[in-house]
Structures are given as C-alpha cells and as structure tokens.
Short mmCIF file of C-alpha atoms in Angstrom, two decimals:
data_model
loop_
_atom_site.label_atom_id
_atom_site.label_comp_id
_atom_site.label_asym_id
_atom_site.label_seq_id
_atom_site.Cartn_x
_atom_site.Cartn_y
_atom_site.Cartn_z
CA UNK A 1 12.47 13.30 15.12
CA UNK A 2 9.10 14.94 14.42
CA UNK A 3 10.67 18.14 13.09
CA UNK A 4 13.10 16.21 10.88
CA UNK A 5 10.23 14.12 9.51
CA UNK A 6 8.16 17.20 8.78
CA UNK A 7 11.06 18.82 6.93
CA UNK A 8 11.61 15.72 4.82
CA UNK A 9 7.98 15.48 3.81
CA UNK A 10 7.85 19.21 3.10
CA UNK A 11 10.81 18.88 0.74
CA UNK A 12 9.29 15.86 -0.98
CA UNK A 13 5.80 17.32 -1.30
CA UNK A 14 6.70 20.90 -2.19
CA UNK A 15 6.50 20.19 -5.96
CA UNK A 16 2.93 18.95 -5.50
CA UNK A 17 1.97 22.11 -3.66
CA UNK A 18 3.60 24.25 -6.32
CA UNK A 19 1.74 22.39 -9.05
CA UNK A 20 -1.54 23.79 -7.75
CA UNK A 21 -3.51 20.64 -8.47
CA UNK A 22 -7.12 20.60 -7.35
CA UNK A 23 -7.79 18.40 -4.36
CA UNK A 24 -11.51 18.11 -5.12
CA UNK A 25 -11.57 16.62 -8.62
CA UNK A 26 -12.26 12.90 -8.25
CA UNK A 27 -14.13 12.47 -11.52
CA UNK A 28 -11.32 11.54 -13.91
CA UNK A 29 -10.65 7.84 -14.55
CA UNK A 30 -6.90 8.35 -14.24
CA UNK A 31 -7.22 9.14 -10.52
CA UNK A 32 -7.97 5.48 -9.81
CA UNK A 33 -5.53 2.55 -9.98
CA UNK A 34 -5.25 0.81 -13.38
CA UNK A 35 -8.14 -1.63 -14.03
CA UNK A 36 -10.01 -0.39 -10.95
CA UNK A 37 -13.38 -0.72 -12.71
CA UNK A 38 -12.68 -4.40 -13.41
CA UNK A 39 -11.83 -5.29 -9.81
CA UNK A 40 -14.46 -7.17 -7.79
CA UNK A 41 -16.66 -4.85 -5.73
CA UNK A 42 -17.42 -7.04 -2.75
CA UNK A 43 -15.72 -9.76 -0.75
CA UNK A 44 -18.59 -12.16 -1.46
CA UNK A 45 -18.01 -11.69 -5.21
CA UNK A 46 -14.82 -13.78 -4.99
CA UNK A 47 -15.10 -17.47 -5.91
CA UNK A 48 -16.06 -19.93 -3.18
CA UNK A 49 -14.43 -23.36 -3.08
CA UNK A 50 -14.82 -26.00 -0.34
CA UNK A 51 -16.81 -23.49 1.71
CA UNK A 52 -14.00 -20.91 1.58
CA UNK A 53 -13.67 -17.58 -0.21
CA UNK A 54 -10.61 -18.07 -2.40
CA UNK A 55 -8.35 -15.14 -3.32
CA UNK A 56 -5.37 -15.33 -5.65
CA UNK A 57 -3.00 -12.76 -4.15
CA UNK A 58 -0.58 -13.27 -7.06
CA UNK A 59 -3.03 -11.82 -9.55
CA UNK A 60 -3.11 -8.02 -9.74
CA UNK A 61 -6.86 -7.88 -10.29
CA UNK A 62 -7.58 -10.10 -7.27
CA UNK A 63 -5.31 -8.04 -5.04
CA UNK A 64 -7.02 -4.92 -6.35
CA UNK A 65 -10.37 -6.54 -5.47
CA UNK A 66 -9.15 -6.97 -1.89
CA UNK A 67 -8.45 -3.24 -1.72
CA UNK A 68 -11.78 -2.38 -3.33
CA UNK A 69 -13.69 -4.49 -0.82
CA UNK A 70 -11.83 -2.74 2.03
CA UNK A 71 -12.69 0.70 0.63
CA UNK A 72 -16.33 -0.22 0.04
CA UNK A 73 -16.76 -1.78 3.49
CA UNK A 74 -15.28 1.29 5.21
CA UNK A 75 -16.89 3.94 2.97
CA UNK A 76 -19.70 4.74 5.40
CA UNK A 77 -17.20 5.79 8.05
CA UNK A 78 -15.40 8.28 5.80
CA UNK A 79 -18.37 9.78 3.98
CA UNK A 80 -18.05 13.11 5.79
CA UNK A 81 -14.46 13.62 4.63
CA UNK A 82 -15.02 13.84 0.87
CA UNK A 83 -17.42 12.98 -1.98
CA UNK A 84 -17.50 9.52 -3.60
CA UNK A 85 -15.45 8.04 -0.74
CA UNK A 86 -12.49 10.21 -1.83
CA UNK A 87 -11.75 11.10 1.81
CA UNK A 88 -11.12 7.47 2.77
CA UNK A 89 -7.55 7.22 4.10
CA UNK A 90 -7.20 3.68 2.74
CA UNK A 91 -6.77 5.05 -0.80
CA UNK A 92 -3.01 5.26 -0.32
CA UNK A 93 -2.70 1.46 -0.39
CA UNK A 94 -4.37 0.63 -3.76
CA UNK A 95 -2.95 3.76 -5.40
CA UNK A 96 0.57 2.70 -4.43
CA UNK A 97 -0.13 -0.77 -5.77
CA UNK A 98 -1.52 0.68 -8.99
CA UNK A 99 1.65 2.74 -9.41
CA UNK A 100 3.72 -0.43 -8.91
CA UNK A 101 1.69 -2.23 -11.59
CA UNK A 102 1.77 0.68 -14.03
CA UNK A 103 5.55 1.03 -13.74
CA UNK A 104 6.28 -2.69 -14.18
CA UNK A 105 7.47 -3.25 -10.64
CA UNK A 106 5.24 -6.29 -10.04
CA UNK A 107 6.62 -8.29 -12.98
CA UNK A 108 9.31 -11.00 -12.72
CA UNK A 109 12.56 -8.98 -12.59
CA UNK A 110 14.67 -12.10 -13.11
CA UNK A 111 13.25 -12.52 -16.61
CA UNK A 112 12.88 -16.26 -16.09
CA UNK A 113 9.09 -16.18 -16.53
CA UNK A 114 6.60 -14.02 -18.44
CA UNK A 115 4.81 -13.12 -15.18
CA UNK A 116 3.67 -9.50 -15.29
CA UNK A 117 4.67 -8.72 -18.88
CA UNK A 118 2.38 -7.51 -21.66
CA UNK A 119 3.47 -10.30 -24.00
CA UNK A 120 2.93 -12.88 -21.24
CA UNK A 121 0.73 -12.92 -18.14
CA UNK A 122 0.07 -9.23 -17.65
CA UNK A 123 -1.97 -9.56 -14.44
CA UNK A 124 0.46 -11.98 -12.83
CA UNK A 125 2.40 -10.72 -9.80
CA UNK A 126 5.78 -12.34 -9.41
CA UNK A 127 6.95 -13.78 -6.11
CA UNK A 128 10.43 -12.75 -7.28
CA UNK A 129 9.37 -9.10 -7.34
CA UNK A 130 10.57 -7.26 -4.24
CA UNK A 131 7.74 -4.75 -4.64
CA UNK A 132 5.06 -7.45 -4.97
CA UNK A 133 6.31 -9.34 -1.91
CA UNK A 134 6.54 -6.19 0.20
CA UNK A 135 3.03 -5.22 -0.92
CA UNK A 136 1.62 -8.56 0.28
CA UNK A 137 2.15 -7.23 3.80
CA UNK A 138 0.30 -4.02 2.87
CA UNK A 139 -2.65 -5.72 1.19
CA UNK A 140 -3.39 -9.26 2.35
CA UNK A 141 -2.31 -8.71 5.97
CA UNK A 142 -4.39 -5.51 6.41
CA UNK A 143 -7.30 -7.29 4.74
CA UNK A 144 -7.14 -10.28 7.10
CA UNK A 145 -6.82 -7.86 10.03
CA UNK A 146 -10.00 -6.16 8.83
CA UNK A 147 -11.80 -9.51 8.59
CA UNK A 148 -10.82 -10.31 12.17
CA UNK A 149 -11.85 -6.82 13.33
CA UNK A 150 -15.36 -7.36 11.98
CA UNK A 151 -15.27 -4.80 9.17
CA UNK A 152 -17.15 -7.22 6.89
CA UNK A 153 -19.55 -8.41 9.56
CA UNK A 154 -20.17 -12.12 10.10
CA UNK A 155 -18.94 -13.82 6.92
CA UNK A 156 -20.57 -17.10 5.84
CA UNK A 157 -17.20 -18.49 4.74
CA UNK A 158 -13.59 -18.54 5.85
CA UNK A 159 -10.93 -16.80 3.76
CA UNK A 160 -8.20 -18.70 1.97
CA UNK A 161 -5.33 -17.03 0.11
CA UNK A 162 -3.61 -18.92 -2.73
CA UNK A 163 0.11 -19.46 -2.08
CA UNK A 164 2.71 -18.56 -4.73
CA UNK A 165 4.47 -21.27 -6.71
CA UNK A 166 7.69 -20.82 -4.74
CA UNK A 167 8.88 -19.24 -1.45
CA UNK A 168 5.63 -20.28 0.23
CA UNK A 169 7.06 -19.95 3.76
CA UNK A 170 7.48 -16.18 3.33
CA UNK A 171 3.72 -15.61 3.61
CA UNK A 172 0.64 -16.61 5.59
CA UNK A 173 -2.69 -17.58 4.07
CA UNK A 174 -5.60 -17.24 6.50
CA UNK A 175 -6.61 -15.27 9.58
CA UNK A 176 -5.63 -18.13 11.86
CA UNK A 177 -2.33 -18.74 10.05
CA UNK A 178 -1.33 -15.08 10.16
CA UNK A 179 -2.30 -14.70 13.83
CA UNK A 180 -0.08 -17.63 14.76
CA UNK A 181 2.91 -16.38 12.76
CA UNK A 182 2.80 -12.60 13.15
CA UNK A 183 0.48 -11.65 16.03
CA UNK A 184 1.92 -8.13 16.54
CA UNK A 185 1.38 -7.24 12.90
CA UNK A 186 -2.16 -8.59 12.87
CA UNK A 187 -2.87 -6.81 16.17
CA UNK A 188 -1.84 -3.45 14.70
CA UNK A 189 -4.04 -3.82 11.63
CA UNK A 190 -6.97 -5.11 13.66
CA UNK A 191 -6.62 -2.08 15.95
CA UNK A 192 -6.94 0.24 12.95
CA UNK A 193 -9.94 -1.59 11.53
CA UNK A 194 -11.88 -1.90 14.77
CA UNK A 195 -15.41 -0.97 13.74
CA UNK A 196 -15.93 0.98 16.98
CA UNK A 197 -13.07 3.30 16.02
CA UNK A 198 -14.56 3.92 12.58
CA UNK A 199 -18.01 4.44 14.05
CA UNK A 200 -16.74 7.10 16.41
CA UNK A 201 -14.86 8.73 13.56
CA UNK A 202 -17.99 9.06 11.41
CA UNK A 203 -20.58 9.89 14.08
CA UNK A 204 -18.48 12.41 15.98
CA UNK A 205 -17.53 14.16 12.76
CA UNK A 206 -21.22 14.66 11.99
CA UNK A 207 -22.33 15.42 15.54
CA UNK A 208 -19.67 17.98 16.43
CA UNK A 209 -19.35 21.20 14.47
CA UNK A 210 -15.81 21.86 15.65
CA UNK A 211 -13.45 21.29 12.72
CA UNK A 212 -10.49 20.86 15.05
CA UNK A 213 -12.24 18.07 16.96
CA UNK A 214 -13.20 16.11 13.84
CA UNK A 215 -9.69 16.63 12.44
CA UNK A 216 -8.32 15.24 15.68
CA UNK A 217 -10.40 12.07 15.28
CA UNK A 218 -9.14 11.68 11.70
CA UNK A 219 -5.60 12.17 12.97
CA UNK A 220 -6.17 9.33 15.45
CA UNK A 221 -7.20 7.06 12.59
CA UNK A 222 -4.16 8.13 10.55
CA UNK A 223 -1.92 7.39 13.53
CA UNK A 224 -3.27 3.85 13.85
CA UNK A 225 -3.03 3.24 10.12
CA UNK A 226 0.55 4.51 9.83
CA UNK A 227 1.58 2.50 12.88
CA UNK A 228 0.33 -0.69 11.20
CA UNK A 229 1.82 0.39 7.87
CA UNK A 230 5.32 0.89 9.25
CA UNK A 231 5.09 -2.34 11.27
CA UNK A 232 4.31 -4.18 8.02
CA UNK A 233 7.35 -2.70 6.30
CA UNK A 234 9.63 -3.38 9.26
CA UNK A 235 8.48 -7.00 9.32
CA UNK A 236 8.78 -7.57 5.56
CA UNK A 237 11.99 -5.66 4.81
CA UNK A 238 14.51 -8.18 6.19
CA UNK A 239 12.42 -11.08 4.88
CA UNK A 240 12.75 -9.97 1.26
CA UNK A 241 16.34 -8.75 1.10
CA UNK A 242 17.08 -11.66 -1.24
CA UNK A 243 14.59 -10.30 -3.81
CA UNK A 244 16.69 -7.15 -4.28
CA UNK A 245 19.31 -9.17 -6.16
CA UNK A 246 16.95 -9.37 -9.15
CA UNK A 247 16.82 -5.56 -9.47
CA UNK A 248 19.29 -3.12 -10.96
CA UNK A 249 21.51 -1.32 -8.45
CA UNK A 250 19.62 1.99 -8.78
CA UNK A 251 16.20 0.30 -8.45
CA UNK A 252 17.27 -1.76 -5.42
CA UNK A 253 18.59 1.41 -3.77
CA UNK A 254 15.35 3.22 -4.54
CA UNK A 255 13.29 0.40 -3.00
CA UNK A 256 15.26 0.57 0.24
CA UNK A 257 15.20 4.37 0.20
CA UNK A 258 11.43 4.33 -0.24
CA UNK A 259 10.90 1.85 2.61
CA UNK A 260 13.07 4.04 4.84
CA UNK A 261 11.33 7.25 3.80
CA UNK A 262 7.90 5.90 4.68
CA UNK A 263 8.88 6.00 8.37
CA UNK A 264 9.30 9.76 8.12
CA UNK A 265 6.15 10.28 6.07
CA UNK A 266 4.28 8.20 8.65
CA UNK A 267 5.57 10.38 11.50
CA UNK A 268 3.69 13.36 10.06
CA UNK A 269 0.42 11.34 9.83
CA UNK A 270 0.40 12.17 6.11
CA UNK A 271 -3.14 12.21 4.71
CA UNK A 272 -3.62 9.26 2.32
CA UNK A 273 -6.99 10.13 0.80
CA UNK A 274 -7.60 9.93 -2.96
CA UNK A 275 -6.65 13.47 -4.11
CA UNK A 276 -3.65 13.90 -1.80
CA UNK A 277 -2.11 10.53 -2.66
CA UNK A 278 -2.56 11.18 -6.37
CA UNK A 279 -0.82 14.53 -6.10
CA UNK A 280 2.09 12.93 -4.30
CA UNK A 281 2.45 9.97 -6.67
CA UNK A 282 2.82 12.25 -9.68
CA UNK A 283 6.37 12.82 -8.45
CA UNK A 284 7.38 9.18 -8.10
CA UNK A 285 9.43 7.54 -10.91
CA UNK A 286 7.15 6.36 -13.71
CA UNK A 287 9.42 3.50 -14.73
CA UNK A 288 11.87 1.19 -13.00
CA UNK A 289 15.37 2.54 -12.53
CA UNK A 290 18.04 0.85 -14.63
CA UNK A 291 21.80 0.59 -14.65
CA UNK A 292 23.22 3.94 -15.71
CA UNK A 293 20.51 6.04 -14.03
CA UNK A 294 22.31 8.62 -11.89
CA UNK A 295 20.26 10.63 -9.40
CA UNK A 296 19.43 13.54 -9.79
CA UNK A 297 20.38 13.59 -13.47
CA UNK A 298 17.93 11.09 -14.99
CA UNK A 299 17.02 12.80 -18.25
CA UNK A 300 13.55 11.30 -18.80
CA UNK A 301 12.45 12.08 -15.23
CA UNK A 302 11.05 15.47 -14.31
CA UNK A 303 13.08 17.76 -12.02
CA UNK A 304 10.55 17.01 -9.28
CA UNK A 305 10.95 13.24 -9.70
CA UNK A 306 14.72 13.60 -9.55
CA UNK A 307 14.35 15.76 -6.44
CA UNK A 308 12.21 13.15 -4.66
CA UNK A 309 14.73 10.40 -5.46
CA UNK A 310 17.60 12.57 -4.25
CA UNK A 311 15.79 13.42 -1.01
CA UNK A 312 14.99 9.78 -0.27
CA UNK A 313 18.59 8.74 -1.01
CA UNK A 314 20.00 11.44 1.28
CA UNK A 315 17.58 10.46 4.04
CA UNK A 316 18.55 6.79 3.79
CA UNK A 317 22.27 7.61 3.93
CA UNK A 318 21.78 9.91 6.90
CA UNK A 319 19.81 7.23 8.76
CA UNK A 320 22.50 4.65 8.08
CA UNK A 321 25.31 6.96 9.21
CA UNK A 322 23.54 8.00 12.40
CA UNK A 323 22.16 4.58 13.26
#
C-alpha cells in the first residue's frame, strides 16, 4: 500500500517539481487564501452572544477566521520550520478551502438561491454544496477538537456554531454536541492538537541539532493530522452522497476521485505547509467541471491539470475494482 501511495503522489506532484517553484517565497499575497487579510485574527474577535462565542460556519469569511485562529494559536510550535509561520502544517486546510471558494465550489450548485454567487451573497456557503459540507468536517470539527485539546487555553466563553437553514441534522454545533455524536472523529483531532505534542515538536526541534530527529517529530505530527483528516472524510463521504446530485457528472466524479485520492496522499505523510501546498494546488482544476468535459482533453486546463484529474480517476477506478 505504501509503495502504491508513493507512486500515486509522485505522479501527481511531478509537474510541481518540474515547475521549479521556490519553496521559500511566502511574501506574495496570492499565496494566501482569498480574503485572508479580512478574516478575524483571534478566536476572541468573534461576536459574543448570550455568553457564547458565535461563529457562522456558512459564511466563508467566518470559516476562514476559524482557520486563521488555528494557525495563529499553533504558530509558536511551528516557528522553527519556516518564516512567517509558513512551516505550519495546518496551511493545507485553509488553502484547500480558499481554492474551493475561488473556483465556485462553495456556491449553491442547484441554482435555487444566490448563495455564493458574485451577483448575490458572495461569502455565503451553501449547505447544498458537496464541497462546503465535506469541508465542515475539515474546519469546524478540527477547530472544536483544538478547543477541547486546550490549544486556545482556558476560554471565557463556550463556542456555538450557527446551523444552516436546512439539513441541520448533518452537522454538530458545539464541543459537547460533537463529542456525543462523533467521539472517534473528535478524539482523532484532539490527539493531533494536544498541546503537549506541539510543545515537544517545537522544543525538541530547537534543542536537538540532528535534522533527522526533528524531521521525525514533524512526521509524527503529520501522521496524526492525516489520520484525523482521512477519518473526517470517511465519516462525511457517505453522509453527503445526496449533495452530488446537484453537480455535473464530471464534477461529481472529480469530488469522489479527490476524496479517494486523499487516502493515498495521506499515506505518504505529505507535507502541508504553505509553500508545498501552494505548489500542489496550482495543478488542481481552476473551475468546476461541467457536462462535456472529457478527461484528459479539457482544452482550457493545462496538461498538468488534466494529468492530475486522469491520475485521480484511474486511482478511484482501481480502488473500486479491487475493493
């Protein structure tokens, strides 16, 4: 399994390696998710109502603020791995979400509402969007796991997440609620965010000159993160099968291919820091797939983007055939 995973990721990432992009340039604005500068910096910056911090998870900027608070709270543990917190392995989560927003994947695909569209509510995230629903389990759930793990210290308020207007039972809305409904998932994210783990990661990196030892500690953190990440996808995937009906055939296939491919990327403990994730995402489709798009012959996609789509499709088919 490990060899097959490594081969898959090598095939997918080879265009990025060939592109020769610098892994150290974190100064350009385009390396951050869209509207990153406008997202709230700190968990205590969110509004407080009835003695609870209130977060609207169906607003792109609020969800981005959740990610930003996670990155800021964990920055001190990853300072040794890159300047300006660029070595933080949590960057993969908001960058993926930013790509989803930029490519229109968070908007209402049914067309019934104006949620997520430029001529409507641009920052709205639709509960009918397969991508938005899947991402809930890779944003709000990790965040609540981090709260429970003590990443933010002793908070003066409880956390409350706004429910969507429909399909409310598909989600949980507080630490207590999520623990009661999906304890394994919360356990995995809490295990990653345990402050003791992060403390060891940062102090041992500084205290020990051996590169291999510090790399091993980072690999441990990546292992815990990817374990939680894949558990989130495995939990959410069957729950949101009904959302795929709103997408075109090619886009629905790509969504399932992508969810499947993450298992193999995870097996390699792929580094999800700022520069590496940006290099990888350059080869993801920069718009939603529509009826008539035939992989790998989509004319307005680069050869590398077509290659990634073809690789993910082949992997998904192989997995299905082999069980």
